[in-house]
Amino acid sequence: MTSPSVLDVEDLTVEFRQSRRTPPLRAVNKVSLNIAPGETVGLVGESGSGKSTIGRAVLGLNPVHSGRIHFEGRDITRASARTRRGLSARLQVVFQDPYSSLNPARTIGQTLAEPLLAHSRTDERPIGQRVAAMLERVGMPADTADRYPGQFSGGQRQRIAIARALMPEPRLVICDEPVSALDLSIQAQVMNLLADLQRDLDLSYLFIAHDLPVVSHLSHRIVVLYRGQVMETGPAGALYTFPVHPYTRALLAAVPQPDPRAQRAQRARAGQRTASSPSAAASPRGCAFAHRCPHAIDLCHSERPPLLPLTGGRAAACHRSTELHPLPAVPQSQPHT
Ligand SMILES: Nc1ncnc2c1ncn2[C@@H]1O[C@H](COP(=O)(O)OP(=O)(O)O)[C@@H](O)[C@H]1O
Ligand SMILES: [Mg+2]
């Protein structure tokens, strides 16, 4: 990669200690990902796969067991609270539920001005004008600044939460399920807004969601996570139209189809086993997905497949990916990978 990454996460491992007697829960297991300037990387996986834990580790809200996190070239893995405060303008977050993240007792104008009061510079336009311009930029009416969060719908509150995140002019915004609680039509509007803002402001996003179509709509590249491990990565369009890993295929098959016959056909194509719970025991040595995988062989239960590069900037952690779902052959001129 030629341009330096905005975010570079290398072999990130996060553990949570539950009690003294049980071993710690490894919520994130050696995850690596990077995000270029102006790029959206989608992080997808079912509930409990460790998506939010990765986002929170980047934000300094979860302790890192091992691995490295670099932001704008700087190691922030164990940054002090003071360093974090300095970073907060460049590294922002939008959560799923804007109501709990917007203070109900403060006007929208007060909430949006807050991050600027901390780092105000005298050479800038008055804060009130900047608040009004940002609210307009996210498609909110002019009188929004004088009103309270409770006076707005879910979609409007998410626009306000996005405006607040963008006020200090960040470089990277971690979007943790920002549209998951919204109606489908509102989801599309908010995603289009995020895409417009990215183009205009040269933002990078780590876009977290459990829904693969949603993630692929907005992302340039996708990282598929299962039980804290990367199962597959690649450019969004290619990964969505031709998923290689059986888990990615199962995620796609789980997307509801309006027509039951289409749904059955989709599930059959994916070869998905039914009634398999994500919390069922997995072999600690083998592939995390083996106990749910219709294609698992003995090797899958005894040896964890490494994340191996395929063609077209893709990679999958599956012993059988090239045999089951072969991608077009590697061009001869390709540099060794
Ligand atoms: N603060 C915490 N303490 C203990 N366990 C946690 C904590 N945060 C997350 N977990 C556990 O880590 C796993 C991953 O959670 P999370 O990152 O929230 O998943 P996702 O966002 O993909 O739904 C889950 O098993 C969850 O219960
Ligand atoms: Mg989450």
PDB file of C-alpha atoms and ligand atoms in Angstrom, residues 16 25 27 46-53, ligand 1:
ATOM      1  CA  PHE A  16     -12.018 -10.154  29.219  1.00  0.00           C
ATOM      2  CA  LEU A  25     -12.688 -14.796  27.249  1.00  0.00           C
ATOM      3  CA  ALA A  27     -13.159 -11.608  22.376  1.00  0.00           C
ATOM      4  CA  GLU A  46     -23.003 -11.862  13.781  1.00  0.00           C
ATOM      5  CA  SER A  47     -23.717 -10.515  17.237  1.00  0.00           C
ATOM      6  CA  GLY A  48     -20.956 -11.307  19.747  1.00  0.00           C
ATOM      7  CA  SER A  49     -18.234 -11.759  17.119  1.00  0.00           C
ATOM      8  CA  GLY A  50     -16.091  -8.973  18.600  1.00  0.00           C
ATOM      9  CA  LYS A  51     -16.840  -6.045  16.261  1.00  0.00           C
ATOM     10  CA  SER A  52     -17.593  -3.452  18.941  1.00  0.00           C
ATOM     11  CA  THR A  53     -14.660  -4.696  21.023  1.00  0.00           C
TER      12      THR A  53
HETATM   13  N1  LIG B   1     -16.688  -5.376  28.888  1.00  0.00           N
HETATM   14  C1  LIG B   1     -16.844  -6.680  28.645  1.00  0.00           C
HETATM   15  N2  LIG B   1     -16.665  -7.604  29.631  1.00  0.00           N
HETATM   16  C2  LIG B   1     -16.788  -8.925  29.371  1.00  0.00           C
HETATM   17  N3  LIG B   1     -17.108  -9.433  28.173  1.00  0.00           N
HETATM   18  C3  LIG B   1     -17.306  -8.578  27.153  1.00  0.00           C
HETATM   19  C4  LIG B   1     -17.183  -7.159  27.340  1.00  0.00           C
HETATM   20  N4  LIG B   1     -17.422  -6.550  26.128  1.00  0.00           N
HETATM   21  C5  LIG B   1     -17.680  -7.540  25.253  1.00  0.00           C
HETATM   22  N5  LIG B   1     -17.624  -8.750  25.855  1.00  0.00           N
HETATM   23  C6  LIG B   1     -17.816 -10.066  25.200  1.00  0.00           C
HETATM   24  O1  LIG B   1     -16.970 -10.109  24.066  1.00  0.00           O
HETATM   25  C7  LIG B   1     -17.620 -10.755  22.963  1.00  0.00           C
HETATM   26  C8  LIG B   1     -17.666  -9.809  21.784  1.00  0.00           C
HETATM   27  O2  LIG B   1     -18.577  -8.754  22.072  1.00  0.00           O
HETATM   28  P1  LIG B   1     -18.811  -7.521  21.092  1.00  0.00           P
HETATM   29  O3  LIG B   1     -17.501  -6.974  20.673  1.00  0.00           O
HETATM   30  O4  LIG B   1     -19.749  -6.592  21.781  1.00  0.00           O
HETATM   31  O5  LIG B   1     -19.512  -8.229  19.842  1.00  0.00           O
HETATM   32  P2  LIG B   1     -20.298  -7.566  18.609  1.00  0.00           P
HETATM   33  O6  LIG B   1     -20.092  -6.085  18.642  1.00  0.00           O
HETATM   34  O7  LIG B   1     -19.699  -8.225  17.396  1.00  0.00           O
HETATM   35  O8  LIG B   1     -21.727  -7.964  18.793  1.00  0.00           O
HETATM   36  C9  LIG B   1     -18.971 -11.173  23.479  1.00  0.00           C
HETATM   37  O9  LIG B   1     -18.875 -12.513  23.896  1.00  0.00           O
HETATM   38  C10 LIG B   1     -19.221 -10.245  24.653  1.00  0.00           C
HETATM   39  O10 LIG B   1     -20.055 -10.842  25.594  1.00  0.00           O
END
